[in-house]
Short mmCIF file of C-alpha atoms in Angstrom, two decimals:
data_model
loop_
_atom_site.label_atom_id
_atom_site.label_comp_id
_atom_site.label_asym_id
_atom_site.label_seq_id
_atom_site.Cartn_x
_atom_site.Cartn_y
_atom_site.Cartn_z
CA UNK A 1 51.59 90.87 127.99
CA UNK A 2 50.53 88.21 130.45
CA UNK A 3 49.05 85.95 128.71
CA UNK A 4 53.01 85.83 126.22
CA UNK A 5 54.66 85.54 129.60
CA UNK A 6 52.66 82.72 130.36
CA UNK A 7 53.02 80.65 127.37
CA UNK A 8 56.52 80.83 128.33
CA UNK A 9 56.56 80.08 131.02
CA UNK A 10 55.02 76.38 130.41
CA UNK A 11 57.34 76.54 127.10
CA UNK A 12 59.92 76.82 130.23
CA UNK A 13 58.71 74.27 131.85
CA UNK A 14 58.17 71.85 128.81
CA UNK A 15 61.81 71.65 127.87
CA UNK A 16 63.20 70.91 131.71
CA UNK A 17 62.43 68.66 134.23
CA UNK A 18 61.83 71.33 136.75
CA UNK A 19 62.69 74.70 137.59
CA UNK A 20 63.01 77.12 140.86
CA UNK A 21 60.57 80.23 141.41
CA UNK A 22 64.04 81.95 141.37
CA UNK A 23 65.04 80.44 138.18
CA UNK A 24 61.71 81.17 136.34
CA UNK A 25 61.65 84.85 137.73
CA UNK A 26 65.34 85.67 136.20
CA UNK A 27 64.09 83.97 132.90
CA UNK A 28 60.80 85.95 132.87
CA UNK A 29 62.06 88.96 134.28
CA UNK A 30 59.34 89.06 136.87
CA UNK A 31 59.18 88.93 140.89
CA UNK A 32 58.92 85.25 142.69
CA UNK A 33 56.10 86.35 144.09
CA UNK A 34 54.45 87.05 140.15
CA UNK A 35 55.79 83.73 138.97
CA UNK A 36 53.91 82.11 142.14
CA UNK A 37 50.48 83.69 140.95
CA UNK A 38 50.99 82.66 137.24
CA UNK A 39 51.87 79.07 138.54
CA UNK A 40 48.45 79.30 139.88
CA UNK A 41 46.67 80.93 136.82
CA UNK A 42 48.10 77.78 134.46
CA UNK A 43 46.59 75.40 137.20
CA UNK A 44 43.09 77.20 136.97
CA UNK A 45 43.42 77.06 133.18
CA UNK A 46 44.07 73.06 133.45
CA UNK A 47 47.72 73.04 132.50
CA UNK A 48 48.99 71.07 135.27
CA UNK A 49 51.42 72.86 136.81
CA UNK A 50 52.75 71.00 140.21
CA UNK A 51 54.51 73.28 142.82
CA UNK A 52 57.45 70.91 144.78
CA UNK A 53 57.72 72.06 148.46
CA UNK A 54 61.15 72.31 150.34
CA UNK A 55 64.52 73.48 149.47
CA UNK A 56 65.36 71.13 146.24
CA UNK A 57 61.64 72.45 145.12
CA UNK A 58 60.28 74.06 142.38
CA UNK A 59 57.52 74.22 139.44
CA UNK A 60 57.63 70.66 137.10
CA UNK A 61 54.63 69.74 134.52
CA UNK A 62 53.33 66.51 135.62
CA UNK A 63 51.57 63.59 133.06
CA UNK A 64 53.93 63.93 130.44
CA UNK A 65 52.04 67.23 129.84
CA UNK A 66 52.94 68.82 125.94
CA UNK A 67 51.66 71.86 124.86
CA UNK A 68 50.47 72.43 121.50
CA UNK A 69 52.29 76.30 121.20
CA UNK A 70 55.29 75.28 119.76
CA UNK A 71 54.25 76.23 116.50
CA UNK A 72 56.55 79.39 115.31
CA UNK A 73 55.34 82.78 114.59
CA UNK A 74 56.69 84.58 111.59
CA UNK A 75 58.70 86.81 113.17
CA UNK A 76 59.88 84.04 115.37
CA UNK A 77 61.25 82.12 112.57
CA UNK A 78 62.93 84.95 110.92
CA UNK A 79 64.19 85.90 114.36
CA UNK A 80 65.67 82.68 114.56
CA UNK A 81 67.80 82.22 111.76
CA UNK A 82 69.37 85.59 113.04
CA UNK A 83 70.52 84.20 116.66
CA UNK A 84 74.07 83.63 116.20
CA UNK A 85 74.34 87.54 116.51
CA UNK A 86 72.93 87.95 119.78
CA UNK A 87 74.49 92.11 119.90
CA UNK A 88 72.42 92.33 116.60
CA UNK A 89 69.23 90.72 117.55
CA UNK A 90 69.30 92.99 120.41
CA UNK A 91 70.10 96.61 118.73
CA UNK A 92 67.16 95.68 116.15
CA UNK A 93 64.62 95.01 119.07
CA UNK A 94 64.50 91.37 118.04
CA UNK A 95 65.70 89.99 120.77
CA UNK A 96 62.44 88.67 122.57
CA UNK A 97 61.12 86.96 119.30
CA UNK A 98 64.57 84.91 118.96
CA UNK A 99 63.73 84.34 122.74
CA UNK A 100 60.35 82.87 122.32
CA UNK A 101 61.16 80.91 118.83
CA UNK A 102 64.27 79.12 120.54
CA UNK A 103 62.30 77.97 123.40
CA UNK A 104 59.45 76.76 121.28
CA UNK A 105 62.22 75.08 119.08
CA UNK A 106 63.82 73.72 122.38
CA UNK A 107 60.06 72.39 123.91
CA UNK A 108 59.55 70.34 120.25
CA UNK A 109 62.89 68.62 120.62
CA UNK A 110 63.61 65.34 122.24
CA UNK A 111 64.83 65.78 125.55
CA UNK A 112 68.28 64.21 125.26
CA UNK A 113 68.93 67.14 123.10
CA UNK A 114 67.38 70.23 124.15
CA UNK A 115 70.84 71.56 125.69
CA UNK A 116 71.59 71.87 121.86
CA UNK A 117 71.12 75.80 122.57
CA UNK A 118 73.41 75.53 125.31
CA UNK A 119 76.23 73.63 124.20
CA UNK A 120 76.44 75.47 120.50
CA UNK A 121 76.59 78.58 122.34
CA UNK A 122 79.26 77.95 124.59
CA UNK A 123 81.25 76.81 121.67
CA UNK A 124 80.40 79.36 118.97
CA UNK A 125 79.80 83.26 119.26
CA UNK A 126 80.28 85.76 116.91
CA UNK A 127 81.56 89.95 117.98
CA UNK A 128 81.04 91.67 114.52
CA UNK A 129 82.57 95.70 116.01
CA UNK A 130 86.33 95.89 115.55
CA UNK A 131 89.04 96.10 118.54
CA UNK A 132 89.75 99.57 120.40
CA UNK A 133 85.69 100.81 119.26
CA UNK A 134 83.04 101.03 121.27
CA UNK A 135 79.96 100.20 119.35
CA UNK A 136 77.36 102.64 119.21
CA UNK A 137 73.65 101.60 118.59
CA UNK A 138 71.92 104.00 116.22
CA UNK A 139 68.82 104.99 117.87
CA UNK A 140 66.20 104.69 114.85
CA UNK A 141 67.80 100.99 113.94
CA UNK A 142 64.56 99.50 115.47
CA UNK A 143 62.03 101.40 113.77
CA UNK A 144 64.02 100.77 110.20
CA UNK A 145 64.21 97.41 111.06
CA UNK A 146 60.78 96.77 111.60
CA UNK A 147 60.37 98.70 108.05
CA UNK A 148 62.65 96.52 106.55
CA UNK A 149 60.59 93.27 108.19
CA UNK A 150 57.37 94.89 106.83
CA UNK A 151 58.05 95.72 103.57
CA UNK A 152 57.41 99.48 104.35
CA UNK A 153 58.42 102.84 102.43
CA UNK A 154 60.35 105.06 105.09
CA UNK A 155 61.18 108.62 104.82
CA UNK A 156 64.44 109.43 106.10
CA UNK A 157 66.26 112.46 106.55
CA UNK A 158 69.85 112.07 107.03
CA UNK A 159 73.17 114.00 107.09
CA UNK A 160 75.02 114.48 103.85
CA UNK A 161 78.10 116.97 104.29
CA UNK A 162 77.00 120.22 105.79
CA UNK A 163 73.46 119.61 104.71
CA UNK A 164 70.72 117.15 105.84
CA UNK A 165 68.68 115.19 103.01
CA UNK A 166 65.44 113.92 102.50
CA UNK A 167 64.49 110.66 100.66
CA UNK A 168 61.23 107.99 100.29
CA UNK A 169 63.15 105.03 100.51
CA UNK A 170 62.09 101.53 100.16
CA UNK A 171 63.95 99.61 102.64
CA UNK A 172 65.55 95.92 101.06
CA UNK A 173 68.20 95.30 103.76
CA UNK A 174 70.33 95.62 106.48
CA UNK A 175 73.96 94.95 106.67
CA UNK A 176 75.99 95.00 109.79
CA UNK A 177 79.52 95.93 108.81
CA UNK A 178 82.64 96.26 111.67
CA UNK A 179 79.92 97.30 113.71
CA UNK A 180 78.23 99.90 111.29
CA UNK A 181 74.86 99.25 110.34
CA UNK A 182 74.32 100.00 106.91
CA UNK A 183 70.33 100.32 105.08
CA UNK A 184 70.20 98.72 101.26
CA UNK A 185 67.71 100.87 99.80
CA UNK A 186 65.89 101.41 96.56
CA UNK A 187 64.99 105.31 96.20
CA UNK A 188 61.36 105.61 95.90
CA UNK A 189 60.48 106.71 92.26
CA UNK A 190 58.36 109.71 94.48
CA UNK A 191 61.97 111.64 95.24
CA UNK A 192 64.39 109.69 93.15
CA UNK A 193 65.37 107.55 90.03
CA UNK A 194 64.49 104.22 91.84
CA UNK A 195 68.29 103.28 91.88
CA UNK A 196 69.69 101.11 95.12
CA UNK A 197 71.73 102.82 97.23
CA UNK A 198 73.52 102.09 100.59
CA UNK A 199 73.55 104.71 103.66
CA UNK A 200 75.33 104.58 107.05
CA UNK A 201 72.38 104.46 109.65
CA UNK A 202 74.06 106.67 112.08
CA UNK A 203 73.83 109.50 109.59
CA UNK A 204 70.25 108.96 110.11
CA UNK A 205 68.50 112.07 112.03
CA UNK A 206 64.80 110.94 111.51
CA UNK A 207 62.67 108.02 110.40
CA UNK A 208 59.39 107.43 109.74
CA UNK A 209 57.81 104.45 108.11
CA UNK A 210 54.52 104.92 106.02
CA UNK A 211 51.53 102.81 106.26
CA UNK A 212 52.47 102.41 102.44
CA UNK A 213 54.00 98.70 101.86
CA UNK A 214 56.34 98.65 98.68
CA UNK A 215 56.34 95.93 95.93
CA UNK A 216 59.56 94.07 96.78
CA UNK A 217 62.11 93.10 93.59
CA UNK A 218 62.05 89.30 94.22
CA UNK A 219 65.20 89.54 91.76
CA UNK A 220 67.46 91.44 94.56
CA UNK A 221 70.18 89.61 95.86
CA UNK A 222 71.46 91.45 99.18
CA UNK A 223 74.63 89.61 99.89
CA UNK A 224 75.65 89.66 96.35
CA UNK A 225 74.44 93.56 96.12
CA UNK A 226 76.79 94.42 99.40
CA UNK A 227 79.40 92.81 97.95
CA UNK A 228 79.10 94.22 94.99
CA UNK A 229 79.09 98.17 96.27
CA UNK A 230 81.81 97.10 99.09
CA UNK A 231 84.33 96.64 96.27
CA UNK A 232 83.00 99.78 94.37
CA UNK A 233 83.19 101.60 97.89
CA UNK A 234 86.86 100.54 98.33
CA UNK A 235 88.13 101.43 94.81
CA UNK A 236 86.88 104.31 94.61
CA UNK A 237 88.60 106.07 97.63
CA UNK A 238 91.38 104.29 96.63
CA UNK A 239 92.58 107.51 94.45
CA UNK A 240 96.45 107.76 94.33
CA UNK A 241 99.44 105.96 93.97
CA UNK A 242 102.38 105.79 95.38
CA UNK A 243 105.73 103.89 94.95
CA UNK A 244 107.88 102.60 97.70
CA UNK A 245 110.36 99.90 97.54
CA UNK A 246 110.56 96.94 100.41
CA UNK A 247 112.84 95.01 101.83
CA UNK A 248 111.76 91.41 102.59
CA UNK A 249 110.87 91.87 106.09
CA UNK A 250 109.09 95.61 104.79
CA UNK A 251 107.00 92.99 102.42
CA UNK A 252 106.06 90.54 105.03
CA UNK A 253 104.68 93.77 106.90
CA UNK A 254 103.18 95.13 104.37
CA UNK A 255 99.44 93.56 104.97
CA UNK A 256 99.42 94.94 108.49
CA UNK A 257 99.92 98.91 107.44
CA UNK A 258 97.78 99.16 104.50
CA UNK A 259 95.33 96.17 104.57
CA UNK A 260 95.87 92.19 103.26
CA UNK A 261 93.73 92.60 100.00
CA UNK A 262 96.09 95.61 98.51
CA UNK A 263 99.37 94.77 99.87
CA UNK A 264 98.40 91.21 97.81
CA UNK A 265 97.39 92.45 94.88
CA UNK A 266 100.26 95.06 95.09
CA UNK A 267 103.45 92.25 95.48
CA UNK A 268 101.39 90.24 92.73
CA UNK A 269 101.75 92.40 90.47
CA UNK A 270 105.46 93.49 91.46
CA UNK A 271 108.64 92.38 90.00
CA UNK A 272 111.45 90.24 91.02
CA UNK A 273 113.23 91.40 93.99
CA UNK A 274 116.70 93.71 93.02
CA UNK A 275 119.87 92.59 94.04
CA UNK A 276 119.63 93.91 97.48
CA UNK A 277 116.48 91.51 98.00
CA UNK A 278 114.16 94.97 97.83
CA UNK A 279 110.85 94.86 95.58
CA UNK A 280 109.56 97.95 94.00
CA UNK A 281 105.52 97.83 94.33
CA UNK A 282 102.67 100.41 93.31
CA UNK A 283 99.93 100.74 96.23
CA UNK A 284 96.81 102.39 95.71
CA UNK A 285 95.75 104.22 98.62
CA UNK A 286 93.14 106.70 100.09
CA UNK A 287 95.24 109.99 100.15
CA UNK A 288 99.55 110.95 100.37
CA UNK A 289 97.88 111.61 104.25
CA UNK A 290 97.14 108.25 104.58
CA UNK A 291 99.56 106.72 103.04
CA UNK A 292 102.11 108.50 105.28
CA UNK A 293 100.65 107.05 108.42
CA UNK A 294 100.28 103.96 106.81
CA UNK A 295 103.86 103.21 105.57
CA UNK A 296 105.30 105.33 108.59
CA UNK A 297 104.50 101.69 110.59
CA UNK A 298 107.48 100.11 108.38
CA UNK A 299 110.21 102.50 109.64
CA UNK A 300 113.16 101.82 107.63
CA UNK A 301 112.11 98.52 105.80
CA UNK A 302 110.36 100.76 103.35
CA UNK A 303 111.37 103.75 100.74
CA UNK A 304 109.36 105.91 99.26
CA UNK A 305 110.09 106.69 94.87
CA UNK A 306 107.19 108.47 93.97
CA UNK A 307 105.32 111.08 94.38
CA UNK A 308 108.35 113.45 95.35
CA UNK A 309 106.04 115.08 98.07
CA UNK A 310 105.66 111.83 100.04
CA UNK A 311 108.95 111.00 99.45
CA UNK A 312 109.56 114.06 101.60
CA UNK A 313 107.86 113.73 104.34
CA UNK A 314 109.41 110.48 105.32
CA UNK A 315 112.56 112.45 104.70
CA UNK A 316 111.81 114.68 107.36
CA UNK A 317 110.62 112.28 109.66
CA UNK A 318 113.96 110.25 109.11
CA UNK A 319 115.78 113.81 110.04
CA UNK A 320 113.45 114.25 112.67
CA UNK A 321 114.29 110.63 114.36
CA UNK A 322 117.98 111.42 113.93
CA UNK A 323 117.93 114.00 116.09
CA UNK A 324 115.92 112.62 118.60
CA UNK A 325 118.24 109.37 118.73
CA UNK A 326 121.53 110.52 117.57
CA UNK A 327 124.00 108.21 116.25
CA UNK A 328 122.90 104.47 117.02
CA UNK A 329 123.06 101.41 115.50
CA UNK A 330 122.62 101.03 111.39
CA UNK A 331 120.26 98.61 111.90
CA UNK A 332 121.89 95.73 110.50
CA UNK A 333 121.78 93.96 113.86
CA UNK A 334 119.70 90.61 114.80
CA UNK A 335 116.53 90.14 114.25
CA UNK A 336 114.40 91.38 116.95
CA UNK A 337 110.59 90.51 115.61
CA UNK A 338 108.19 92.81 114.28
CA UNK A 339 105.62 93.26 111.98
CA UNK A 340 106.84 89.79 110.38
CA UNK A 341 107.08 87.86 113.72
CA UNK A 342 103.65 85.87 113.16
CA UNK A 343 101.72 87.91 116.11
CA UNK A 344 98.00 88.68 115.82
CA UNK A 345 98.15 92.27 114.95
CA UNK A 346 94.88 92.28 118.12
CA UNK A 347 97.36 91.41 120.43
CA UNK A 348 95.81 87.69 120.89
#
């Protein structure tokens, strides 16, 4: 433990002129007094560390001293490549190893630009969990990361329906999804067919990873697997239909209440507006449920045709607003924005 705090520290040192005892404590996440004493320890060992008195002091490396660690660990490197998801890095217990490989990274750079780090980052970040959610970190997400890392069978037991399951799964992949962590897994040939499959971490009671290490398919493509069962995934609970006509503003709206990719394909596929400037579309969607609270966003830019059951439930929410509002305005008014007034539907 010391001895990785203090090759960081004089990786610390290396890629800045000079830093405070407060500066190196926050960074190491140790006392003053601790960063003193390894100061001290790097001078015994002959890296020359030089100590600054006085109030614009502070710990330099003197000689044009250069350290040979910069080489990058394994897990460093693939650490690395991951650090533009900082919330990720962190929920898979990877965040000290994209630490360490960033400052051994910044040490081997010329010093005009080792605020690289620094600059990108104030420029660039990435929050993967949707608006109005507060992300929860599935507890075993380190230990199946570090299986996925290593290669390693698992056996999980997780939650399907009322019942919990048990699998031997060999672990090809993690996807972070809207803030869901998802596990791309092949089904060990030991308690299944040896298909790929895709479970939601968080349904995850237990894990334990064998000693075991699997034969990986060098043929598996993860992006292009995800992709592949994110489309399946969003067909299939795609399971009834429902007709509505739209008015033009209804149309423009449409994308916000049941999703850009549908209300797309939907108005493709449509045909040309009636004389009123309405067009009749066919959605696919989850459930009449959904589709209710879906299309109840449109209010009166939007009519139900089919199925007769829907059709009646907006009926009786029209009836229902009528006597809440009485007699008012038909709506034929100005204007007065909505879902076709250009806003960000986040509120940005």
């Amino acid at each position: 433990m010391r001895a990785a705090r203090l090759i960081k520290m004089v990786l610390l040192l290396q890629s800045r002129p000079s830093m405070t005892a407060a500066e190196l404590a926050r960074e190491l996440e140790v006392s003053e007094r601790t960063v003193t004493r390894d100061a001290q320890a790097l001078s015994e060992a002959g890296v020359p560390v030089y100590a600054e008195r006085g109030r614009a002091g502070g710990y330099r490396l003197i000689g044009g001293y250069r350290t040979r660690l910069t080489g990058l660990a394994r897990g460093e490197a693939e650490a690395l490549f991951l650090s533009g998801v900082p919330g990720a890095l962190r929920e898979m217990g990877l965040e000290d190893a994209a630490s360490a490989a960033r400052l051994k990274v910044s040490a081997a750079l010329l010093p005009s630009v080792r605020d690289a780090s620094r600059t990108a980052a104030q420029r660039f970040h990435l929050d993967a969990p949707n608006w109005f959610r507060e992300p929860e970190t599935p507890k075993v997400l380190p230990a199946v990361a570090d299986a996925v890392w290593d290669d390693r069978t698992v056996t999980a037991r997780y939650r399907r329906g009322e019942e919990e399951v048990v699998r031997e799964l060999e672990p090809y992949g993690l996807v972070l999804k809207a803030g869901v962590w998802y596990l791309c897994a092949r089904v060990a040939r030991a308690s299944g067919d040896g298909s790929f499959r895709v479970y939601r971490i968080d349904r995850f009671t237990a894990v334990e990873a064998g000693e075991e290490r699997f034969a990986r398919d060098d043929g598996f493509d993860l992006p292009a697997f995800w992709a592949e069962r994110a489309e399946q995934f969003a067909r299939s609970i795609l399971r009834t239909r429902v007709v509505v006509r739209l008015s033009a503003r209804g149309a423009r709206g449409l994308p916000y209440a049941v999703g850009a990719p549908t209300a797309r394909e939907a108005l493709e596929a449509a045909d040309a507006p009636d004389a009123d400037g309405w067009v009749t579309v066919t959605l696919p969607v989850e459930s009449e449920e959904v589709a209710h609270a879906q299309l109840r966003g449109l209010g009166p830019e939007v009519e139900v045709l089919a199925p007769e059951t829907l059709r009646e439930r907006c009926a009786r929410d029209a009836r229902r607003l009528a006597g809440l509002y009485g007699d008012g305005p038909d709506g034929d008014g100005p204007d007065d924005g909505g879902p076709d007034d250009g806003a960000d539907p986040a509120g940005t």
